[in-house]
Amino acid sequence: MQVFFGDPRRYPLPACALTIGNFDGVHLGHQKMLQRLRLEADARGLPTALLTFEPHPREFFARDNPPGRLSTLRDKLVFLQRLGLVDYVFVYRFNRGFAGMSALDFIDKVLVQGLQTKYLLIGDDFQFGAKRQGHFEMLSSCPHFVTEAMPTVLAMGERASSTLVRERLAAGDLGGAESLLGREYQISGRVVHGKKLGRTIGFPTANIHLPHLRPALQGVFVVQAETADGVLGGVASLGLNPTVSDTPDYKLEVHLFDFAGDLYGQRLTVRFLKKLRDEARYDDLSALIAQIEKDAASAKTYLTSLQREQA
């Protein structure tokens, strides 16, 4: 899978079978769509291509109240690579200029001139162009490519969508989110320096850099983290950490059990297994420490039972 950034007209690539979307989370609906794209591309002797946007358009238009992001761009590309269904990914910068591009210009400059689209597969609710004036009928009338709409994909009787995954995560329903994603929910990021308060109270934490304004879930969780030293169990806090912080920045802090090494600069993938509780503010540090001890004990009990089930 090759990844390209910017205007696709800069790259002399062959005609393709294309799909377009944010693909946030790369959930089961996205996966079914890419399977369909591959079948149609193979039947036409074309490579598959995916056009996506960064930042998420809803982040661009709702900067003061953005939706929770399910996956970073890096994670999205990793998920797509693992599927093995996409030959080319084009990441288009979503900025004011792109947001103001008319639907007809998008078809001509991006789909026809840039990507040489011969087959286009879109979601049944896809809209595009300035003021969302573009729609399926406009695309299907274009003589340069064949356009088809992907039927709704159901997961456990509900329409598989990024919005539904966000709702499940916000409610702490990790099992429900997993059924829509086809895998455990995860966040990856690089370990950065924090206040180092955890080590002074007996619970050192790895602070994971979060590139987006708002995560899709909050609270205290049982987790497993993929590190250079293997997969380690732990307990994680994801939120604003109101007891010791008064900034509006969200933080992912992970305490790993039976680990005493240096993780700074490493990229960790944190898999969320179970929600223990919501985030809370405590009157003093001793109350916070007592709660962390309870959280750690609960997490260890859960991980032990999980190991027994898998044995």
Coordinates of C-alpha atoms in Angstrom, one line a residue:
M1 CA 0.0 0.0 0.0
Q2 CA 1.4 3.4 -1.1
V3 CA 0.4 6.6 0.7
F4 CA 0.4 10.0 -1.0
F5 CA -0.3 13.4 0.6
G6 CA -1.7 16.5 -1.1
D7 CA -3.2 17.1 -4.5
P8 CA -3.3 13.8 -6.4
R9 CA -2.6 15.6 -9.7
R10 CA 1.1 15.8 -8.5
Y11 CA 1.4 12.0 -8.9
P12 CA 1.4 10.2 -12.3
L13 CA -0.6 7.1 -11.2
P14 CA -2.8 4.8 -13.3
A15 CA -6.5 4.9 -13.5
C16 CA -8.2 3.4 -10.5
A17 CA -11.2 2.1 -8.7
L18 CA -11.9 4.6 -5.9
T19 CA -13.7 5.0 -2.7
I20 CA -13.9 8.3 -0.6
G21 CA -14.4 8.9 3.0
N22 CA -13.0 9.7 6.4
F23 CA -12.8 6.0 7.4
D24 CA -12.5 6.9 11.0
G25 CA -11.9 3.7 13.0
V26 CA -12.0 1.5 9.9
H27 CA -15.0 -0.4 11.3
L28 CA -16.8 -3.4 9.8
G29 CA -18.8 -1.2 7.5
H30 CA -15.6 0.3 6.1
Q31 CA -14.1 -3.2 5.8
K32 CA -17.1 -4.5 3.8
M33 CA -16.9 -1.5 1.5
L34 CA -13.2 -2.1 0.8
Q35 CA -13.9 -5.8 0.1
R36 CA -16.5 -4.7 -2.4
L37 CA -14.1 -2.2 -3.9
R38 CA -11.5 -4.9 -4.4
L39 CA -13.9 -7.2 -6.1
E40 CA -15.0 -4.5 -8.5
A41 CA -11.5 -3.4 -9.2
D42 CA -10.3 -6.9 -9.9
A43 CA -13.2 -7.4 -12.3
R44 CA -12.1 -4.2 -14.2
G45 CA -8.3 -4.8 -14.0
L46 CA -7.8 -1.7 -11.9
P47 CA -5.9 -0.9 -8.7
T48 CA -7.8 0.2 -5.6
A49 CA -7.5 3.7 -4.2
L50 CA -8.9 5.4 -1.2
L51 CA -9.3 9.2 -0.8
T52 CA -9.4 10.4 2.8
F53 CA -9.0 13.8 4.6
E54 CA -7.0 15.2 7.4
P55 CA -8.2 16.8 9.6
H56 CA -11.6 15.2 9.8
P57 CA -14.0 17.7 8.2
R58 CA -16.2 17.8 11.3
E59 CA -13.1 18.8 13.3
F60 CA -12.5 21.6 10.8
F61 CA -16.0 23.0 10.9
A62 CA -16.6 22.4 14.7
R63 CA -13.3 23.4 16.2
D64 CA -14.9 24.5 19.5
N65 CA -16.8 21.2 19.9
P66 CA -15.2 18.6 17.7
P67 CA -16.3 15.0 17.7
G68 CA -14.2 12.4 19.4
R69 CA -11.7 10.9 16.9
L70 CA -11.7 7.1 16.8
S71 CA -8.2 6.8 15.2
T72 CA -5.2 8.9 14.4
L73 CA -4.2 9.1 10.8
R74 CA -1.3 6.8 11.6
D75 CA -3.5 4.2 13.1
K76 CA -6.0 4.5 10.2
L77 CA -3.2 3.8 7.8
V78 CA -2.0 0.8 9.9
F79 CA -5.6 -0.7 9.9
L80 CA -5.9 -0.2 6.1
Q81 CA -2.5 -1.8 5.5
R82 CA -3.4 -4.9 7.6
L83 CA -6.6 -5.4 5.5
G84 CA -4.5 -5.6 2.3
L85 CA -7.4 -4.4 0.2
V86 CA -6.1 -0.9 -0.8
D87 CA -3.2 -0.2 -3.2
Y88 CA -3.1 3.6 -3.0
V89 CA -4.2 6.0 -0.2
F90 CA -4.5 9.7 -0.9
V91 CA -4.6 12.0 2.1
Y92 CA -6.1 15.3 1.1
R93 CA -5.5 18.3 3.4
F94 CA -9.0 19.6 4.5
N95 CA -8.6 23.3 4.7
R96 CA -10.6 26.4 3.9
G97 CA -9.7 26.2 0.2
F98 CA -10.7 22.6 -0.1
A99 CA -13.9 23.2 1.9
G100 CA -14.8 26.0 -0.6
M101 CA -14.3 23.8 -3.7
S102 CA -17.5 23.4 -5.7
A103 CA -18.8 19.9 -6.3
L104 CA -18.2 20.2 -10.0
D105 CA -14.6 21.3 -9.5
F106 CA -14.1 18.3 -7.1
I107 CA -15.3 15.9 -9.7
D108 CA -13.2 17.5 -12.5
K109 CA -10.0 18.3 -10.6
V110 CA -9.8 15.6 -8.1
L111 CA -11.7 12.6 -9.4
V112 CA -11.1 12.9 -13.2
Q113 CA -7.8 14.8 -13.6
G114 CA -6.1 13.8 -10.3
L115 CA -7.1 10.2 -9.7
Q116 CA -8.3 9.1 -13.2
T117 CA -11.2 7.4 -11.6
K118 CA -12.9 4.7 -13.6
Y119 CA -15.1 3.2 -10.9
L120 CA -16.3 5.0 -7.8
L121 CA -17.9 3.3 -4.7
I122 CA -19.4 5.7 -2.1
G123 CA -21.5 5.4 1.0
D124 CA -25.2 5.8 0.7
D125 CA -25.1 9.1 2.6
F126 CA -22.1 10.6 0.8
Q127 CA -22.2 14.4 0.1
F128 CA -19.3 16.6 -1.1
G129 CA -18.2 20.0 -2.3
A130 CA -18.9 23.5 -0.9
K131 CA -22.1 23.5 1.2
R132 CA -22.4 19.7 0.6
Q133 CA -24.0 20.3 -2.8
G134 CA -22.6 17.2 -4.4
H135 CA -24.6 13.9 -4.2
F136 CA -24.9 10.5 -5.8
E137 CA -27.0 11.7 -8.8
M138 CA -24.3 14.2 -9.7
L139 CA -21.6 11.6 -9.6
S140 CA -23.6 9.0 -11.5
S141 CA -24.2 11.4 -14.3
C142 CA -20.4 11.8 -14.9
P143 CA -19.4 10.0 -18.1
H144 CA -15.8 9.4 -17.0
F145 CA -16.5 6.8 -14.4
V146 CA -19.1 4.3 -13.1
T147 CA -20.6 5.2 -9.7
E148 CA -22.2 2.8 -7.3
A149 CA -23.5 3.3 -3.7
M150 CA -22.6 0.8 -1.0
P151 CA -25.6 -0.6 0.8
T152 CA -25.9 -0.2 4.5
V153 CA -23.8 -2.7 6.5
L154 CA -25.5 -4.0 9.7
A155 CA -23.6 -5.2 12.7
M156 CA -25.7 -6.9 15.4
G157 CA -28.8 -5.4 13.8
E158 CA -27.6 -1.8 13.7
R159 CA -26.0 0.3 10.9
A160 CA -22.2 0.1 11.3
S161 CA -21.0 3.7 11.5
S162 CA -18.3 5.7 13.1
T163 CA -21.0 7.7 14.9
L164 CA -22.3 4.5 16.5
V165 CA -18.8 3.4 17.5
R166 CA -18.4 6.8 19.2
E167 CA -21.7 6.3 21.0
R168 CA -20.7 2.9 22.3
L169 CA -17.3 4.2 23.5
A170 CA -18.8 7.3 25.2
A171 CA -21.2 5.0 27.1
G172 CA -18.3 2.7 28.2
D173 CA -19.6 -0.2 26.1
L174 CA -16.3 -1.5 24.9
G175 CA -17.8 -4.9 23.9
G176 CA -20.3 -3.1 21.7
A177 CA -17.6 -1.0 20.1
E178 CA -15.5 -4.1 19.5
S179 CA -18.4 -5.8 17.7
L180 CA -18.6 -2.8 15.3
L181 CA -14.8 -2.5 14.8
G182 CA -14.0 -6.2 14.6
R183 CA -11.2 -5.7 17.1
E184 CA -10.6 -4.2 20.5
Y185 CA -10.6 -0.4 20.6
Q186 CA -7.1 1.0 20.7
I187 CA -5.1 4.2 20.8
S188 CA -1.4 4.5 19.8
G189 CA 1.0 7.3 20.5
R190 CA 4.4 8.2 21.6
V191 CA 5.4 8.4 25.3
V192 CA 6.2 11.9 26.3
H193 CA 7.4 13.6 29.5
G194 CA 4.6 14.6 32.0
K195 CA 4.6 16.0 35.5
K196 CA 6.0 12.7 36.8
L197 CA 3.6 12.8 39.8
G198 CA 2.8 9.1 39.4
R199 CA 6.3 7.9 40.3
T200 CA 6.2 10.0 43.6
I201 CA 3.0 8.1 44.7
G202 CA 4.1 4.6 43.7
F203 CA 2.2 4.5 40.4
P204 CA 4.5 5.7 37.6
T205 CA 2.7 6.2 34.3
A206 CA 3.5 6.4 30.6
N207 CA 2.0 9.6 29.2
I208 CA 0.8 9.0 25.7
H209 CA 0.7 12.0 23.3
L210 CA -2.8 12.6 22.0
P211 CA -2.7 14.5 18.7
H212 CA -6.5 15.3 18.6
L213 CA -8.5 17.7 20.6
R214 CA -11.0 15.2 22.0
P215 CA -10.8 11.4 22.5
A216 CA -13.8 9.2 21.8
L217 CA -13.9 7.8 25.4
Q218 CA -13.1 8.9 28.9
G219 CA -12.6 7.3 32.3
V220 CA -10.4 4.7 34.0
F221 CA -9.8 1.4 32.1
V222 CA -8.2 -2.0 32.3
V223 CA -5.7 -2.1 29.3
Q224 CA -3.1 -4.0 27.6
A225 CA -0.2 -2.1 26.0
E226 CA 2.0 -3.3 23.1
T227 CA 5.5 -2.2 23.9
A228 CA 9.0 -3.0 22.8
D229 CA 9.2 -5.3 25.8
G230 CA 6.0 -7.2 24.8
V231 CA 2.4 -6.9 25.7
L232 CA 1.9 -5.7 29.3
G233 CA -1.3 -5.3 31.4
G234 CA -2.1 -2.2 33.2
V235 CA -4.6 0.4 34.2
A236 CA -5.1 3.7 32.3
S237 CA -6.7 7.1 32.9
L238 CA -8.0 9.0 29.9
G239 CA -9.5 12.4 30.5
L240 CA -8.7 15.8 32.0
N241 CA -7.3 14.5 35.3
P242 CA -9.1 17.2 37.3
T243 CA -7.6 16.4 40.7
V244 CA -4.1 17.4 39.7
S245 CA -4.6 19.4 36.5
D246 CA -6.6 22.5 35.5
T247 CA -5.8 22.6 31.8
P248 CA -8.4 21.7 29.1
D249 CA -6.0 19.1 27.5
Y250 CA -7.0 15.5 27.5
K251 CA -4.4 13.0 28.8
L252 CA -3.8 9.3 28.4
E253 CA -1.8 8.0 31.4
V254 CA -1.0 4.3 31.6
H255 CA 0.4 2.5 34.6
L256 CA 1.9 -0.9 33.5
F257 CA 2.1 -3.7 36.0
D258 CA 5.4 -5.4 36.7
F259 CA 7.4 -3.0 34.6
A260 CA 10.2 -0.6 35.7
G261 CA 11.9 0.4 32.4
D262 CA 12.1 3.6 30.5
L263 CA 9.5 4.1 27.8
Y264 CA 10.2 7.7 26.8
G265 CA 10.1 8.1 23.1
Q266 CA 8.6 4.7 22.4
R267 CA 5.3 4.3 20.5
L268 CA 2.8 2.4 22.6
T269 CA -0.5 0.8 21.4
V270 CA -3.0 0.8 24.2
R271 CA -5.9 -1.7 23.9
F272 CA -8.9 -0.9 26.1
L273 CA -10.4 -4.0 27.6
K274 CA -12.9 -2.9 30.3
K275 CA -14.1 0.4 31.8
L276 CA -13.8 0.5 35.6
R277 CA -15.3 3.9 36.3
D278 CA -15.8 7.5 35.2
E279 CA -13.2 10.2 35.9
A280 CA -13.7 12.0 39.2
R281 CA -12.2 14.9 41.2
Y282 CA -10.8 14.1 44.7
D283 CA -10.5 16.4 47.6
D284 CA -6.8 15.6 48.2
L285 CA -3.9 13.5 46.9
S286 CA -4.4 10.8 49.6
A287 CA -8.0 10.2 48.4
L288 CA -6.7 9.9 44.8
I289 CA -4.0 7.5 45.8
A290 CA -6.6 5.3 47.6
Q291 CA -8.8 5.2 44.5
I292 CA -5.8 4.4 42.2
E293 CA -4.9 1.4 44.5
K294 CA -8.5 0.1 44.2
D295 CA -8.4 0.6 40.4
A296 CA -5.1 -1.3 40.1
A297 CA -6.4 -4.2 42.2
S298 CA -9.6 -4.4 40.1
A299 CA -7.5 -4.3 36.9
K300 CA -5.2 -7.1 38.1
T301 CA -8.2 -9.2 39.0
Y302 CA -9.8 -8.7 35.6
L303 CA -6.5 -9.5 33.7
T304 CA -6.0 -12.6 35.8
S305 CA -9.5 -13.9 34.9
L306 CA -8.8 -13.1 31.3
Q307 CA -5.6 -15.1 31.3
R308 CA -7.5 -18.1 32.8
E309 CA -10.2 -17.8 30.1
Q310 CA -7.5 -17.8 27.3
A311 CA -5.5 -20.6 28.8

